[in-house]
């Protein structure tokens, strides 16, 4: 296990929440300060912070800010603000999960200090979970392997260390990897801007490809695709960044294995399958820019997550272990600690 | 057949070659003038003009310029210049094919006028071929179909009308299409910048997707993927823009049909299979920009074409007809006019 204190894009200091503005990476490293729960919800919606575990932790700290606002302003409706925060983005289960954990603290009569302690605990548990996940996942990777990751499921998407990138960090530190590839991940280019940046920061060599090159890369030689998840359904279907299901289908075609790394907080036993998950569709301008502002015939369809069928997944890795060829029964047994 | 005079990105006027600078679309429509064969080779290498048929026609006009230079400067080595022109890009077969056709004119003792007549003939034949291809292809498309195209195999990639977009134009004008999608096509975004621009210019509604959304689009409902080709090998393997083979594999997985539109000049009976085709790899900066100029750990792998196995192709459409489930024997028979 890599026990060095991992880098985190989320910090609590000076009684405020600070977020590394991920929209500006890798060119600029700018930290934004937050003292208002609705500003935190906006930061989540606007992708200052992204990645399922990271937005969960961010929201947990956001509740601390909301509680403080409700003490300072008797007219402040904390419950309504919690609803807005939980609804800032629709797809990842961690956001609602984190707000619910803080609601439980409030229901027990917890105060701001108790909420902050809970947020810090969630943050710490997330990092510990990522470190454990890294070790579980690395155990599946043979020496000399070539791996491809998609989007950013790294330190920047979590409390620190990362889910998919946690597996890659652990495998790299154990000398198991001969090549690491990152797909650029349009339209926000999280692979190009975030994954490449944070791997290089940790001394890991990385080669970026466009999504279109995935099949060519697999044909040239690849052993694993390693991704995170925004939600894992009861049957093992994985909801993750748009393009993930492409990679799973291509991997199966080329005989490349497919690994999903996600904390148990991302496992959602209440959602039977991927068909039930709301898929966020974002502004067409994220793809078009202002190129066709005066041309109504050109539009864009911009879903930002997709569903990968459980049958295409070779391994699901959580902080408590590995589920090979995940399905409904194996996931239920895993969550039950069996 | 659409008999209106089609738009062309290549013009011969005032005794010069003019190319629409495709790097600046859709924001700017700028025409560059060429009077030097090596400047034409550079324009091909630098993507002022792209698309297999279009670079062939451009090269044919470029030979006219080279011949004129050789008359004005007795020290000018035309044969060496033809070699540089034919080698400006390595993957498409049309470039070498066009230069060879002009070499044959020279071998017959042809002068500048004969070379220009041959270039004009190639240009006109290409447009006629695209119009015929459009009609052949449209005949395969049922009314109400939803189609996806990749990169730009349109008027901008040909002498005019287009190969894949010729099929889409014809099918649209016959009222057969209920939706047209274009994948953005990183890193140069030919789908976003060129295909969307030229379809809208012709009054055809188009929705752009990122490559990562292809599987989601197919699951939501798609009938055909329609692409062009830079080279079709003797066994039916298709070399085309990076990302084409992804789409063919995804289409097969989702039960979507896959159509390749290419003139017979793109069919290469001398190349047995895709494994023999040199795949151009371009500058990593096309993907990275200047983001990681000081970070040697971050590199990019930038192949710009890939190979789609013949077994994944449902229909190959040329100007002389349709080959269903193309293979070596069927393609040979097609070329023999059987």
mmCIF file with all atom_site columns, C-alpha atoms in Angstrom, chain A residues 26-27 184 186-187 189 192-193 196-197 200 203-217 219 242-243 245-246 249-250 253-254 287-288 291-292 295 297-301 306-307 309, chain B residues 26-27 184 186-187 189 192-193 196-197 200 203-217 219 242-243 245-246 249-250 253-254 287-288 291-292 295 297-301 306-307 309:
data_model
loop_
_atom_site.group_PDB
_atom_site.id
_atom_site.type_symbol
_atom_site.label_atom_id
_atom_site.label_alt_id
_atom_site.label_comp_id
_atom_site.label_asym_id
_atom_site.label_entity_id
_atom_site.label_seq_id
_atom_site.pdbx_PDB_ins_code
_atom_site.Cartn_x
_atom_site.Cartn_y
_atom_site.Cartn_z
_atom_site.occupancy
_atom_site.B_iso_or_equiv
_atom_site.pdbx_formal_charge
_atom_site.auth_seq_id
_atom_site.auth_comp_id
_atom_site.auth_asym_id
_atom_site.auth_atom_id
_atom_site.pdbx_PDB_model_num
ATOM 1  C CA . UNK A 1 26  ? -3.516  21.568 -16.291 1.00 0.00 ? 26  UNK A CA 1
ATOM 2  C CA . UNK A 1 27  ? -2.628  25.149 -17.219 1.00 0.00 ? 27  UNK A CA 1
ATOM 3  C CA . UNK A 1 184 ? -8.800  12.150 -23.883 1.00 0.00 ? 184 UNK A CA 1
ATOM 4  C CA . UNK A 1 186 ? -14.498 14.526 -24.893 1.00 0.00 ? 186 UNK A CA 1
ATOM 5  C CA . UNK A 1 187 ? -16.102 16.942 -24.458 1.00 0.00 ? 187 UNK A CA 1
ATOM 6  C CA . UNK A 1 189 ? -11.167 16.189 -21.844 1.00 0.00 ? 189 UNK A CA 1
ATOM 7  C CA . UNK A 1 192 ? -6.192  14.756 -21.324 1.00 0.00 ? 192 UNK A CA 1
ATOM 8  C CA . UNK A 1 193 ? -6.405  17.536 -18.749 1.00 0.00 ? 193 UNK A CA 1
ATOM 9  C CA . UNK A 1 196 ? -2.441  12.933 -17.612 1.00 0.00 ? 196 UNK A CA 1
ATOM 10 C CA . UNK A 1 197 ? -1.704  15.793 -15.219 1.00 0.00 ? 197 UNK A CA 1
ATOM 11 C CA . UNK A 1 200 ? 2.696   12.825 -14.455 1.00 0.00 ? 200 UNK A CA 1
ATOM 12 C CA . UNK A 1 203 ? 5.962   10.281 -11.824 1.00 0.00 ? 203 UNK A CA 1
ATOM 13 C CA . UNK A 1 204 ? 3.914   7.902  -13.960 1.00 0.00 ? 204 UNK A CA 1
ATOM 14 C CA . UNK A 1 205 ? 4.451   8.028  -17.733 1.00 0.00 ? 205 UNK A CA 1
ATOM 15 C CA . UNK A 1 206 ? 1.227   8.314  -19.682 1.00 0.00 ? 206 UNK A CA 1
ATOM 16 C CA . UNK A 1 207 ? 0.240   8.422  -23.348 1.00 0.00 ? 207 UNK A CA 1
ATOM 17 C CA . UNK A 1 208 ? -2.978  10.146 -24.354 1.00 0.00 ? 208 UNK A CA 1
ATOM 18 C CA . UNK A 1 209 ? -5.140  8.850  -27.212 1.00 0.00 ? 209 UNK A CA 1
ATOM 19 C CA . UNK A 1 210 ? -8.311  10.192 -28.767 1.00 0.00 ? 210 UNK A CA 1
ATOM 20 C CA . UNK A 1 211 ? -11.339 7.974  -28.135 1.00 0.00 ? 211 UNK A CA 1
ATOM 21 C CA . UNK A 1 212 ? -11.333 7.012  -31.799 1.00 0.00 ? 212 UNK A CA 1
ATOM 22 C CA . UNK A 1 213 ? -7.961  5.283  -31.377 1.00 0.00 ? 213 UNK A CA 1
ATOM 23 C CA . UNK A 1 214 ? -9.187  2.793  -28.761 1.00 0.00 ? 214 UNK A CA 1
ATOM 24 C CA . UNK A 1 215 ? -9.728  -0.085 -31.165 1.00 0.00 ? 215 UNK A CA 1
ATOM 25 C CA . UNK A 1 216 ? -6.352  0.505  -32.816 1.00 0.00 ? 216 UNK A CA 1
ATOM 26 C CA . UNK A 1 217 ? -4.657  0.553  -29.414 1.00 0.00 ? 217 UNK A CA 1
ATOM 27 C CA . UNK A 1 219 ? -5.263  -4.316 -31.665 1.00 0.00 ? 219 UNK A CA 1
ATOM 28 C CA . UNK A 1 242 ? -19.799 8.633  -21.769 1.00 0.00 ? 242 UNK A CA 1
ATOM 29 C CA . UNK A 1 243 ? -17.547 6.379  -23.827 1.00 0.00 ? 243 UNK A CA 1
ATOM 30 C CA . UNK A 1 245 ? -19.532 1.303  -22.811 1.00 0.00 ? 245 UNK A CA 1
ATOM 31 C CA . UNK A 1 246 ? -17.724 1.802  -26.146 1.00 0.00 ? 246 UNK A CA 1
ATOM 32 C CA . UNK A 1 249 ? -17.594 -3.538 -26.182 1.00 0.00 ? 249 UNK A CA 1
ATOM 33 C CA . UNK A 1 250 ? -14.288 -2.957 -27.987 1.00 0.00 ? 250 UNK A CA 1
ATOM 34 C CA . UNK A 1 253 ? -14.114 -7.795 -29.259 1.00 0.00 ? 253 UNK A CA 1
ATOM 35 C CA . UNK A 1 254 ? -10.323 -7.631 -28.924 1.00 0.00 ? 254 UNK A CA 1
ATOM 36 C CA . UNK A 1 287 ? -19.510 20.173 -27.974 1.00 0.00 ? 287 UNK A CA 1
ATOM 37 C CA . UNK A 1 288 ? -20.363 22.929 -30.473 1.00 0.00 ? 288 UNK A CA 1
ATOM 38 C CA . UNK A 1 291 ? -19.404 27.741 -33.974 1.00 0.00 ? 291 UNK A CA 1
ATOM 39 C CA . UNK A 1 292 ? -23.023 27.298 -34.992 1.00 0.00 ? 292 UNK A CA 1
ATOM 40 C CA . UNK A 1 295 ? -27.132 27.865 -37.635 1.00 0.00 ? 295 UNK A CA 1
ATOM 41 C CA . UNK A 1 297 ? -29.732 23.113 -38.381 1.00 0.00 ? 297 UNK A CA 1
ATOM 42 C CA . UNK A 1 298 ? -26.630 22.085 -36.415 1.00 0.00 ? 298 UNK A CA 1
ATOM 43 C CA . UNK A 1 299 ? -27.374 20.744 -32.959 1.00 0.00 ? 299 UNK A CA 1
ATOM 44 C CA . UNK A 1 300 ? -25.576 18.371 -30.602 1.00 0.00 ? 300 UNK A CA 1
ATOM 45 C CA . UNK A 1 301 ? -26.643 15.447 -28.444 1.00 0.00 ? 301 UNK A CA 1
ATOM 46 C CA . UNK A 1 306 ? -23.535 5.702  -20.419 1.00 0.00 ? 306 UNK A CA 1
ATOM 47 C CA . UNK A 1 307 ? -24.427 2.220  -19.240 1.00 0.00 ? 307 UNK A CA 1
ATOM 48 C CA . UNK A 1 309 ? -23.720 -4.083 -19.325 1.00 0.00 ? 309 UNK A CA 1
ATOM 49 C CA . UNK B 2 26  ? -16.709 26.715 -40.132 1.00 0.00 ? 26  UNK B CA 1
ATOM 50 C CA . UNK B 2 27  ? -15.723 30.100 -38.725 1.00 0.00 ? 27  UNK B CA 1
ATOM 51 C CA . UNK B 2 184 ? -17.084 15.036 -33.938 1.00 0.00 ? 184 UNK B CA 1
ATOM 52 C CA . UNK B 2 186 ? -11.015 14.119 -32.840 1.00 0.00 ? 186 UNK B CA 1
ATOM 53 C CA . UNK B 2 187 ? -8.405  15.435 -33.010 1.00 0.00 ? 187 UNK B CA 1
ATOM 54 C CA . UNK B 2 189 ? -12.951 17.590 -35.542 1.00 0.00 ? 189 UNK B CA 1
ATOM 55 C CA . UNK B 2 192 ? -17.949 18.923 -36.067 1.00 0.00 ? 192 UNK B CA 1
ATOM 56 C CA . UNK B 2 193 ? -16.288 21.526 -38.286 1.00 0.00 ? 193 UNK B CA 1
ATOM 57 C CA . UNK B 2 196 ? -21.989 19.699 -39.852 1.00 0.00 ? 196 UNK B CA 1
ATOM 58 C CA . UNK B 2 197 ? -21.105 22.825 -41.852 1.00 0.00 ? 197 UNK B CA 1
ATOM 59 C CA . UNK B 2 200 ? -26.388 22.577 -42.835 1.00 0.00 ? 200 UNK B CA 1
ATOM 60 C CA . UNK B 2 203 ? -30.401 22.375 -45.647 1.00 0.00 ? 203 UNK B CA 1
ATOM 61 C CA . UNK B 2 204 ? -29.881 19.027 -43.897 1.00 0.00 ? 204 UNK B CA 1
ATOM 62 C CA . UNK B 2 205 ? -30.415 18.936 -40.126 1.00 0.00 ? 205 UNK B CA 1
ATOM 63 C CA . UNK B 2 206 ? -27.552 17.311 -38.254 1.00 0.00 ? 206 UNK B CA 1
ATOM 64 C CA . UNK B 2 207 ? -26.773 16.450 -34.642 1.00 0.00 ? 207 UNK B CA 1
ATOM 65 C CA . UNK B 2 208 ? -23.146 16.194 -33.530 1.00 0.00 ? 208 UNK B CA 1
ATOM 66 C CA . UNK B 2 209 ? -22.018 13.651 -30.939 1.00 0.00 ? 209 UNK B CA 1
ATOM 67 C CA . UNK B 2 210 ? -18.653 13.018 -29.323 1.00 0.00 ? 210 UNK B CA 1
ATOM 68 C CA . UNK B 2 211 ? -17.124 9.690  -30.348 1.00 0.00 ? 211 UNK B CA 1
ATOM 69 C CA . UNK B 2 212 ? -17.751 8.408  -26.834 1.00 0.00 ? 212 UNK B CA 1
ATOM 70 C CA . UNK B 2 213 ? -21.514 8.662  -27.338 1.00 0.00 ? 213 UNK B CA 1
ATOM 71 C CA . UNK B 2 214 ? -21.621 6.251  -30.279 1.00 0.00 ? 214 UNK B CA 1
ATOM 72 C CA . UNK B 2 215 ? -22.672 3.207  -28.263 1.00 0.00 ? 215 UNK B CA 1
ATOM 73 C CA . UNK B 2 216 ? -25.357 5.203  -26.453 1.00 0.00 ? 216 UNK B CA 1
ATOM 74 C CA . UNK B 2 217 ? -26.685 6.521  -29.756 1.00 0.00 ? 217 UNK B CA 1
ATOM 75 C CA . UNK B 2 219 ? -28.661 1.768  -28.158 1.00 0.00 ? 219 UNK B CA 1
ATOM 76 C CA . UNK B 2 242 ? -9.269  6.801  -36.863 1.00 0.00 ? 242 UNK B CA 1
ATOM 77 C CA . UNK B 2 243 ? -12.398 5.733  -35.006 1.00 0.00 ? 243 UNK B CA 1
ATOM 78 C CA . UNK B 2 245 ? -13.209 0.532  -36.712 1.00 0.00 ? 245 UNK B CA 1
ATOM 79 C CA . UNK B 2 246 ? -14.640 1.452  -33.287 1.00 0.00 ? 246 UNK B CA 1
ATOM 80 C CA . UNK B 2 249 ? -17.426 -3.065 -33.906 1.00 0.00 ? 249 UNK B CA 1
ATOM 81 C CA . UNK B 2 250 ? -20.061 -1.135 -31.933 1.00 0.00 ? 250 UNK B CA 1
ATOM 82 C CA . UNK B 2 253 ? -22.688 -5.354 -31.272 1.00 0.00 ? 253 UNK B CA 1
ATOM 83 C CA . UNK B 2 254 ? -25.859 -3.269 -31.454 1.00 0.00 ? 254 UNK B CA 1
ATOM 84 C CA . UNK B 2 287 ? -3.943  16.058 -29.235 1.00 0.00 ? 287 UNK B CA 1
ATOM 85 C CA . UNK B 2 288 ? -1.914  17.673 -26.448 1.00 0.00 ? 288 UNK B CA 1
ATOM 86 C CA . UNK B 2 291 ? -0.471  21.842 -22.355 1.00 0.00 ? 291 UNK B CA 1
ATOM 87 C CA . UNK B 2 292 ? 2.411   19.541 -21.533 1.00 0.00 ? 292 UNK B CA 1
ATOM 88 C CA . UNK B 2 295 ? 6.142   17.637 -18.985 1.00 0.00 ? 295 UNK B CA 1
ATOM 89 C CA . UNK B 2 297 ? 6.008   12.181 -18.919 1.00 0.00 ? 297 UNK B CA 1
ATOM 90 C CA . UNK B 2 298 ? 2.876   13.096 -20.875 1.00 0.00 ? 298 UNK B CA 1
ATOM 91 C CA . UNK B 2 299 ? 2.961   12.005 -24.507 1.00 0.00 ? 299 UNK B CA 1
ATOM 92 C CA . UNK B 2 300 ? 0.301   11.161 -27.082 1.00 0.00 ? 300 UNK B CA 1
ATOM 93 C CA . UNK B 2 301 ? -0.151  8.392  -29.624 1.00 0.00 ? 301 UNK B CA 1
ATOM 94 C CA . UNK B 2 306 ? -7.455  2.596  -38.676 1.00 0.00 ? 306 UNK B CA 1
ATOM 95 C CA . UNK B 2 307 ? -8.389  -0.685 -40.319 1.00 0.00 ? 307 UNK B CA 1
ATOM 96 C CA . UNK B 2 309 ? -12.161 -5.753 -40.989 1.00 0.00 ? 309 UNK B CA 1
#
